[in-house]
mmCIF file of C-alpha atoms in Angstrom:
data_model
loop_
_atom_site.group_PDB
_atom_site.id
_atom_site.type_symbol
_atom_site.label_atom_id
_atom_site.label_comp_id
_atom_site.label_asym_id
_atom_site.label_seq_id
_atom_site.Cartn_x
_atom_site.Cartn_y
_atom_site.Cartn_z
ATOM 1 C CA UNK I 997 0.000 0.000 0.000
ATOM 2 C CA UNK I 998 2.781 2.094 0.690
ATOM 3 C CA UNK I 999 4.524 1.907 -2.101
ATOM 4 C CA UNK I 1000 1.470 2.718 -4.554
ATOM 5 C CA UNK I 1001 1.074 5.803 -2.496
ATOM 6 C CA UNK I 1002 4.794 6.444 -3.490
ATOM 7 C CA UNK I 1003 3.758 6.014 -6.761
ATOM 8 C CA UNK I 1004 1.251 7.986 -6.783
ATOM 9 C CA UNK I 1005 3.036 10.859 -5.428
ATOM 10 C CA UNK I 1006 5.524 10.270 -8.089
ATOM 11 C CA UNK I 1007 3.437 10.358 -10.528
ATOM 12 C CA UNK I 1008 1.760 13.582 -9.594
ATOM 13 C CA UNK I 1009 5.089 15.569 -9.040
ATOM 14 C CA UNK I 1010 5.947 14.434 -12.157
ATOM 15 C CA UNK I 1011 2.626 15.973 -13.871
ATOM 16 C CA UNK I 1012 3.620 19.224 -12.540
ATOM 17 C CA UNK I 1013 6.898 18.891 -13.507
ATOM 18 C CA UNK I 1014 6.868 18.010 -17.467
ATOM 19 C CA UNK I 1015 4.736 21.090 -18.758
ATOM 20 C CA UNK I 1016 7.132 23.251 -16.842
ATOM 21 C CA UNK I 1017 10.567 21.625 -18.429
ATOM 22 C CA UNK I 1018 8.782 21.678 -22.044
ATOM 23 C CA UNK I 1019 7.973 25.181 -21.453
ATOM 24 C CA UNK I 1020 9.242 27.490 -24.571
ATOM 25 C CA UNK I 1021 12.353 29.777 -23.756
ATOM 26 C CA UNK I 1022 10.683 33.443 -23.534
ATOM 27 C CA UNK I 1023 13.569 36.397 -24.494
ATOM 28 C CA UNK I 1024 12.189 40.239 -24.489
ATOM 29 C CA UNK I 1025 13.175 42.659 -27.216
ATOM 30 C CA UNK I 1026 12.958 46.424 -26.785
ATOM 31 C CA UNK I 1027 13.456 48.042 -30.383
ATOM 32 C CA UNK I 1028 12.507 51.265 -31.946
ATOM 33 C CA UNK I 1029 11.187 52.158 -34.906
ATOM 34 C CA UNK I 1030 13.794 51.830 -37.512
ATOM 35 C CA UNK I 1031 12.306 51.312 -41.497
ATOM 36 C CA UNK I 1032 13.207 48.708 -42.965
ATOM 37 C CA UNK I 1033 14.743 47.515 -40.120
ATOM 38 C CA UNK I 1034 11.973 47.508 -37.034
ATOM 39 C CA UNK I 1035 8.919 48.431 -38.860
ATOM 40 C CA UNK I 1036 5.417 46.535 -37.897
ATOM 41 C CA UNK I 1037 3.795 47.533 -41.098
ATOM 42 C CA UNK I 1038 6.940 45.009 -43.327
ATOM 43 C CA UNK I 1039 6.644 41.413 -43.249
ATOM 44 C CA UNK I 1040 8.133 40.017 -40.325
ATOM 45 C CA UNK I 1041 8.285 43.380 -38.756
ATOM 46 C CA UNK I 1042 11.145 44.142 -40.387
ATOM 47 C CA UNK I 1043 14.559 42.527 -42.133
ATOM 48 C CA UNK I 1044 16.449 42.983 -38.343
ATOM 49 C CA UNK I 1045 13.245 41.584 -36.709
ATOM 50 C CA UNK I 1046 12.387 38.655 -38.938
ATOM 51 C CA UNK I 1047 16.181 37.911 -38.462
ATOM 52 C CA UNK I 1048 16.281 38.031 -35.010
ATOM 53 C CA UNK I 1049 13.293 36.377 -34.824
ATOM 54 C CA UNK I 1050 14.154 33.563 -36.755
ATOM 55 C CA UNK I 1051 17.310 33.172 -34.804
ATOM 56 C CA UNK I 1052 16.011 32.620 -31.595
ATOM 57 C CA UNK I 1053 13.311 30.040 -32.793
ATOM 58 C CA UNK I 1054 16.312 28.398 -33.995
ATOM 59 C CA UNK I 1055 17.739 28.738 -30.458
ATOM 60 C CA UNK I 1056 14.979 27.555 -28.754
ATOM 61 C CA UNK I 1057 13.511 31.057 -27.465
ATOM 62 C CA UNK I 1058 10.247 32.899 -28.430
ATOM 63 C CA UNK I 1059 10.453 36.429 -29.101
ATOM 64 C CA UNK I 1060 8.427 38.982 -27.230
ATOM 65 C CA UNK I 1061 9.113 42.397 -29.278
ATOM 66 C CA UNK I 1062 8.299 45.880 -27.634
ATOM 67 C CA UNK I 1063 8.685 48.848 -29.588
ATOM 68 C CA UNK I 1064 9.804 51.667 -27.662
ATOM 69 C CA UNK I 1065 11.846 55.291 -28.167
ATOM 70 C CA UNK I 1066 15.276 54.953 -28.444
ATOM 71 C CA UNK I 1067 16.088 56.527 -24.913
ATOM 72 C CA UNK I 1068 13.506 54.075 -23.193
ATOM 73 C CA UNK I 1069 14.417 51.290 -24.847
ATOM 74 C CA UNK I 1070 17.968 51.235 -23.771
ATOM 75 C CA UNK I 1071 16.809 52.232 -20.223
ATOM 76 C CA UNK I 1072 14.730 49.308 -20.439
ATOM 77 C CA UNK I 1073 16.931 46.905 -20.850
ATOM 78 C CA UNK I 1074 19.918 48.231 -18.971
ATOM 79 C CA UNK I 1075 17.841 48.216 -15.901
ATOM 80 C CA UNK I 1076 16.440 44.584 -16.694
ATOM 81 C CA UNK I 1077 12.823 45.579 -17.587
ATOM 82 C CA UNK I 1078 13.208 43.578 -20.755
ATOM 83 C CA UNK I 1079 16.360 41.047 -22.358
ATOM 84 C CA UNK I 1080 18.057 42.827 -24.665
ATOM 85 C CA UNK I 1081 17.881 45.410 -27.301
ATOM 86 C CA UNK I 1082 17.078 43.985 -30.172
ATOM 87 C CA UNK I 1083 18.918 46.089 -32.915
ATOM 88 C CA UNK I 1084 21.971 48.525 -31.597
ATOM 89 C CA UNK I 1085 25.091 49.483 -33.284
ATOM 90 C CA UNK I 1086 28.090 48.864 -30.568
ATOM 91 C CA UNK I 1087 30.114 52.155 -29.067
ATOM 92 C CA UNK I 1088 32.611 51.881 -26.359
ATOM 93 C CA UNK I 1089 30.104 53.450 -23.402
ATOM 94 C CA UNK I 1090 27.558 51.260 -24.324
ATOM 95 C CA UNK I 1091 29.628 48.226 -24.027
ATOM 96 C CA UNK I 1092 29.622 49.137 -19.837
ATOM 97 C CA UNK I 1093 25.961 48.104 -19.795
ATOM 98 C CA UNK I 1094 25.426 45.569 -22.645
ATOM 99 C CA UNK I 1095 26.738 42.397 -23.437
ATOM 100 C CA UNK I 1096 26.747 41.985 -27.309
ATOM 101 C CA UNK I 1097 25.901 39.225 -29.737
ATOM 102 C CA UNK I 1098 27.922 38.935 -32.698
ATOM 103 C CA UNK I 1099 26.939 41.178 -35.480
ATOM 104 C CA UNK I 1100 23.884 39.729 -37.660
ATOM 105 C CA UNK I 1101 23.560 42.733 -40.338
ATOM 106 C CA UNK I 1102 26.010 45.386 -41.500
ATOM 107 C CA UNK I 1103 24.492 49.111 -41.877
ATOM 108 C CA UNK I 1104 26.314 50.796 -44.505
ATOM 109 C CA UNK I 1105 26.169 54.498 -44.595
ATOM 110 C CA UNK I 1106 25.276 56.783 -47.323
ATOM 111 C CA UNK I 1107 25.525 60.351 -47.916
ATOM 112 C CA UNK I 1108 22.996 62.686 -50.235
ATOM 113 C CA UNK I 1109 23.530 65.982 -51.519
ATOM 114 C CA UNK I 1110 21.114 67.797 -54.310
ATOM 115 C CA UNK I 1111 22.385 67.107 -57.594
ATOM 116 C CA UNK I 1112 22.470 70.655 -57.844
ATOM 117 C CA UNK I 1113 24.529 71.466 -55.475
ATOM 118 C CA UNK I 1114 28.229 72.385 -56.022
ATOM 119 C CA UNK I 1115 31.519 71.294 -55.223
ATOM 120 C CA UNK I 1116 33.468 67.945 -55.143
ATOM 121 C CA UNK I 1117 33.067 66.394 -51.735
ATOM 122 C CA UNK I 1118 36.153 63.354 -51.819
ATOM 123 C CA UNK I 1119 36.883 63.747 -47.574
ATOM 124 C CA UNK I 1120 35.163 64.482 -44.495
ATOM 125 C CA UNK I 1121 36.607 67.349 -44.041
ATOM 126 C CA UNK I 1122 35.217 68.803 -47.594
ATOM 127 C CA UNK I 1123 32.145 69.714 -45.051
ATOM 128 C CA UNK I 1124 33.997 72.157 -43.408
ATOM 129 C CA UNK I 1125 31.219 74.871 -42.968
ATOM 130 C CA UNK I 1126 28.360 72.646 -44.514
ATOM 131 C CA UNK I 1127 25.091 71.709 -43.010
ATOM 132 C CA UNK I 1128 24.647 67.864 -41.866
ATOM 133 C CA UNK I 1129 21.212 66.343 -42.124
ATOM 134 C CA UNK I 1130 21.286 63.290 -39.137
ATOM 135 C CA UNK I 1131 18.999 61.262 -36.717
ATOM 136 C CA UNK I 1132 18.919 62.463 -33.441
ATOM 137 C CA UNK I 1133 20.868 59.857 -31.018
ATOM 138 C CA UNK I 1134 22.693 57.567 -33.416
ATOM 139 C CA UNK I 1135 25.928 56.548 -33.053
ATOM 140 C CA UNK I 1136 27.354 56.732 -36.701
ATOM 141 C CA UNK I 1137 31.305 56.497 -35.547
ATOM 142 C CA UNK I 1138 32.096 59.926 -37.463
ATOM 143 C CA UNK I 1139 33.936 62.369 -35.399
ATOM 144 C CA UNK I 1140 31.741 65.543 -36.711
ATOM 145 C CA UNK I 1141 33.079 67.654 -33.761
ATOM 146 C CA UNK I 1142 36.469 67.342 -35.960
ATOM 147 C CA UNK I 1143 35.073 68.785 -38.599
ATOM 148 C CA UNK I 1144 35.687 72.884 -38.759
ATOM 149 C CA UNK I 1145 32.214 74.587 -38.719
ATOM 150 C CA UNK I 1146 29.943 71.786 -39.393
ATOM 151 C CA UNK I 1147 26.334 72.358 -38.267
ATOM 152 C CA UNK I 1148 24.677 69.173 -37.362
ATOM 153 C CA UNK I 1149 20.844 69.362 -37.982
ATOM 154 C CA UNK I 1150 19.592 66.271 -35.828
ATOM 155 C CA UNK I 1151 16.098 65.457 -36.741
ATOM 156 C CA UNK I 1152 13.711 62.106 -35.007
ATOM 157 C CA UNK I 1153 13.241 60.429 -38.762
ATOM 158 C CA UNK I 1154 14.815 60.077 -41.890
ATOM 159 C CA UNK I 1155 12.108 61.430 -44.023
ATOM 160 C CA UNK I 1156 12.450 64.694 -42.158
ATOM 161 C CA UNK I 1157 16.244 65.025 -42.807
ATOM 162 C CA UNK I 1158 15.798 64.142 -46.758
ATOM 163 C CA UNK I 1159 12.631 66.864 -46.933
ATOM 164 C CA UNK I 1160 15.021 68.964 -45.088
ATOM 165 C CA UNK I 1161 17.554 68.371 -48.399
ATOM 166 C CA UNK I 1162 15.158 68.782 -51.023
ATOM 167 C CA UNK I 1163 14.005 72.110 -49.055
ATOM 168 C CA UNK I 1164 17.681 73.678 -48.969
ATOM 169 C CA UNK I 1165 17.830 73.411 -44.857
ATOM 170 C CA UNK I 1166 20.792 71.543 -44.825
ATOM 171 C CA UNK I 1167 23.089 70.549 -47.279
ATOM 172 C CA UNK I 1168 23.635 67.061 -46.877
ATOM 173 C CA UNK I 1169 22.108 63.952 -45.301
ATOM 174 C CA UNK I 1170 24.001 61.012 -43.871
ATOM 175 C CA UNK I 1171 21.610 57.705 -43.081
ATOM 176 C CA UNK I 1172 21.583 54.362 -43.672
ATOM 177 C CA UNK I 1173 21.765 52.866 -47.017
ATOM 178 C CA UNK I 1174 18.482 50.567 -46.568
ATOM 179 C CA UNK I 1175 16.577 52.959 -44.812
ATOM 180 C CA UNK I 1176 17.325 56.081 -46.552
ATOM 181 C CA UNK I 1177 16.433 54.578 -50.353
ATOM 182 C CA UNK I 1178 13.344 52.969 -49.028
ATOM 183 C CA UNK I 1179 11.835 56.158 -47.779
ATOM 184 C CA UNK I 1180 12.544 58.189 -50.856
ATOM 185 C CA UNK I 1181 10.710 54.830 -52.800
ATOM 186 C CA UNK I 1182 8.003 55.329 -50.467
ATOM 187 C CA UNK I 1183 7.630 58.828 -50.064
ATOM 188 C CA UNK I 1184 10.239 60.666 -52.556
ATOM 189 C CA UNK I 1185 10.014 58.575 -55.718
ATOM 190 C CA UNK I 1186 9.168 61.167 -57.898
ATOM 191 C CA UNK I 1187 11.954 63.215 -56.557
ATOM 192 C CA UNK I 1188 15.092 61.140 -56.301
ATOM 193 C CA UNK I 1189 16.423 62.370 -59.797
ATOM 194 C CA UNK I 1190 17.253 65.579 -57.484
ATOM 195 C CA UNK I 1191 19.245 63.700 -55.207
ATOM 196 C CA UNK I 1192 22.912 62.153 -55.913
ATOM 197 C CA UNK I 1193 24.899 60.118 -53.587
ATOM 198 C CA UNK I 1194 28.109 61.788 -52.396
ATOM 199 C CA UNK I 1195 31.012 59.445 -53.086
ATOM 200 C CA UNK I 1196 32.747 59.376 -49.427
ATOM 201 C CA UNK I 1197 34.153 56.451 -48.164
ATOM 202 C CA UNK I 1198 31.818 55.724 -44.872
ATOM 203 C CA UNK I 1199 32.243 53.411 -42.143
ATOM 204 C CA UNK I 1200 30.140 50.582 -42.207
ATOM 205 C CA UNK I 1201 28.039 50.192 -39.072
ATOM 206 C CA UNK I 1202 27.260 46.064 -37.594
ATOM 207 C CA UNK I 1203 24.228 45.538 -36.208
ATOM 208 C CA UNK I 1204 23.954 43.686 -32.981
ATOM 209 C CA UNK I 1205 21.607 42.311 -30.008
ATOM 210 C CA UNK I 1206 22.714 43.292 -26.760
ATOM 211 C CA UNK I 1207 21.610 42.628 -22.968
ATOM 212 C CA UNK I 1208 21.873 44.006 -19.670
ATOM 213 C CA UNK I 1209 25.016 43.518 -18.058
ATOM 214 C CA UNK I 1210 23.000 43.235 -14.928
ATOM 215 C CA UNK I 1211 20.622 40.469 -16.562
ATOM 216 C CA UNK I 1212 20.875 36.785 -14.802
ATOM 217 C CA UNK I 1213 20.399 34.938 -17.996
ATOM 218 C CA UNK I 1214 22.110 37.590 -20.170
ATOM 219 C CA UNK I 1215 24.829 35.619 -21.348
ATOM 220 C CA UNK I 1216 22.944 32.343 -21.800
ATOM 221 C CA UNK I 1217 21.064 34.632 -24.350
ATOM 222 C CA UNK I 1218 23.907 36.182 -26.109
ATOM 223 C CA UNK I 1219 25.535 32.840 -26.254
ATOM 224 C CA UNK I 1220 22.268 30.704 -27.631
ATOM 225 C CA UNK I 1221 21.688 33.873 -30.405
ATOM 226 C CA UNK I 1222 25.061 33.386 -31.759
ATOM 227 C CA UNK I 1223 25.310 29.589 -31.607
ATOM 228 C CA UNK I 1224 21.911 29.982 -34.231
ATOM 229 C CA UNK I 1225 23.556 33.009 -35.944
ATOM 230 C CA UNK I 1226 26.314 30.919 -36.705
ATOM 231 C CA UNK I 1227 24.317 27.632 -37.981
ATOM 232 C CA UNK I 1228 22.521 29.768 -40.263
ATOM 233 C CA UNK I 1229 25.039 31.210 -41.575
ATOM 234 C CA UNK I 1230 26.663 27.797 -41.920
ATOM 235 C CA UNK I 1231 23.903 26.494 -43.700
ATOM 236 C CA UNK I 1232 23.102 28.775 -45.848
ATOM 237 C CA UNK I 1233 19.218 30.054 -44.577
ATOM 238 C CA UNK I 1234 20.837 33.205 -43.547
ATOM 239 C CA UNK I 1235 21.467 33.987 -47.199
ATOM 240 C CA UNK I 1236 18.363 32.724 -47.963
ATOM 241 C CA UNK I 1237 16.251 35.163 -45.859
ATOM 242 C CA UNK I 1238 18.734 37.967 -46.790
ATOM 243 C CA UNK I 1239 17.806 37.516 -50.129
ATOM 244 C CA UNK I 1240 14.255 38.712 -50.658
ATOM 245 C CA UNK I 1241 15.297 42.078 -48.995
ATOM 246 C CA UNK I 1242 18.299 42.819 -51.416
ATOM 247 C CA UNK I 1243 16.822 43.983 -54.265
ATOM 248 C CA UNK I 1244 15.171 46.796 -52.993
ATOM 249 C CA UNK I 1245 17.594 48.660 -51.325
ATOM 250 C CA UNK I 1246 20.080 49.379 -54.034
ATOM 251 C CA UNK I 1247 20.651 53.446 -55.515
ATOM 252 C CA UNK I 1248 23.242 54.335 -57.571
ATOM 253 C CA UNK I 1249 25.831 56.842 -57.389
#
């Protein structure tokens, strides 16, 4: 008798126990808005999101993805509220209150100018005494304080900076490749001709998760996102999913 009350006992620990160990892997993003990047309107919220996304299935974790302002979303996660950021570019201060994943995309910068507008622009410093055209709170690892009498014109989107162009407030815009061309498509198509990309060489910007410092399971998290980043890559469905985006981000010079 005693032992089929062991049993029993067993049995019911045990029915508590399996739905909890077969329980999905939960990680929380905090993103902002970032076309085509973070976007809820694009399939798969995004190209960074889908990717991200499809990484951690791969990994074993569902995504939970809040979109947030930039400022709030990194005070978010620092502080543990959520995981990780889910798209960042990496900068030496940051790296005191983020662990980062490997990179998954590379942002490569552009810079626009009307076609208009005079004057050979080969070097950074050929801005001396220009207007800049930027978003407000990006890191884009350009020393523009070394620049003599550059005016910075920060502004919260892109569209805002290239309107800004096209109306003669400043005199150049610096963006993302991706995310610039896609909102002249969108919005600007019928005035790119006006536009010409200024041929500077840029540095090119990797894209990265990151999580609290601070976070217990932080590193597990890193670690699991770039054991899938690496598989995929590996196996070629990285490409794969890279590959329907492609096409639609390219502008010549």
């Amino acid at each position: 008798m005693l032992n089929r009350l062991l049993l029993a006992a067993v049995l019911v620990v045990s029915s508590w126990s399996l739905p909890a160990l077969a329980e999905e892997k939960t990680v929380s993003l905090m993103v902002n808005t970032w076309s085509p990047y973070v976007d809820k309107e694009l399939p798969g919220q995004g190209v960074a999101m889908e990717l991200v996304t499809v990484l951690f299935d791969r990994a074993g974790y569902r995504t939970e993805i809040k979109v947030e302002a930039w400022r709030r979303a990194m005070e978010g996660v620092r502080v543990g509220l959520y995981d990780a950021l889910g798209a960042t570019w990496y900068t030496e201060s940051r790296e005191q209150d983020f662990i980062f994943s490997e990179p998954y995309l590379q942002n490569d910068l552009m810079m626009l100018k009307l076609r208009a507008f005079p004057g050979d622009y080969l070097e950074l410093s050929h801005l001396s005494g220009r207007r800049l055209g930027l978003l407000s709170e990006y890191e884009y690892g350009i020393d523009f304080a070394a620049i003599p009498g550059l005016t910075l014109v920060p502004e919260n989107h892109d569209i805002q900076s290239l309107l800004n162009l096209i109306n003669r407030k400043v005199d150049f815009v610096i963006g993302d490749r991706r995310a610039l061309v896609m909102q002249l498509d969108e919005f600007l198509s019928g005035q790119k001709g006006l536009l010409v990309e200024v041929p500077l060489e840029l540095p090119a910007r990797p894209l990265y998760v990151a999580a609290s410092r601070s976070g217990p399971q932080s590193q597990e998290i890193i670690d699991a996102f770039n054991r899938a980043l690496a598989a995929a890559r590996s196996d070629g469905s990285y490409d794969k999913l890279l590959a329907d985006w492609s096409e639609k981000f390219q502008m010549q010079r």
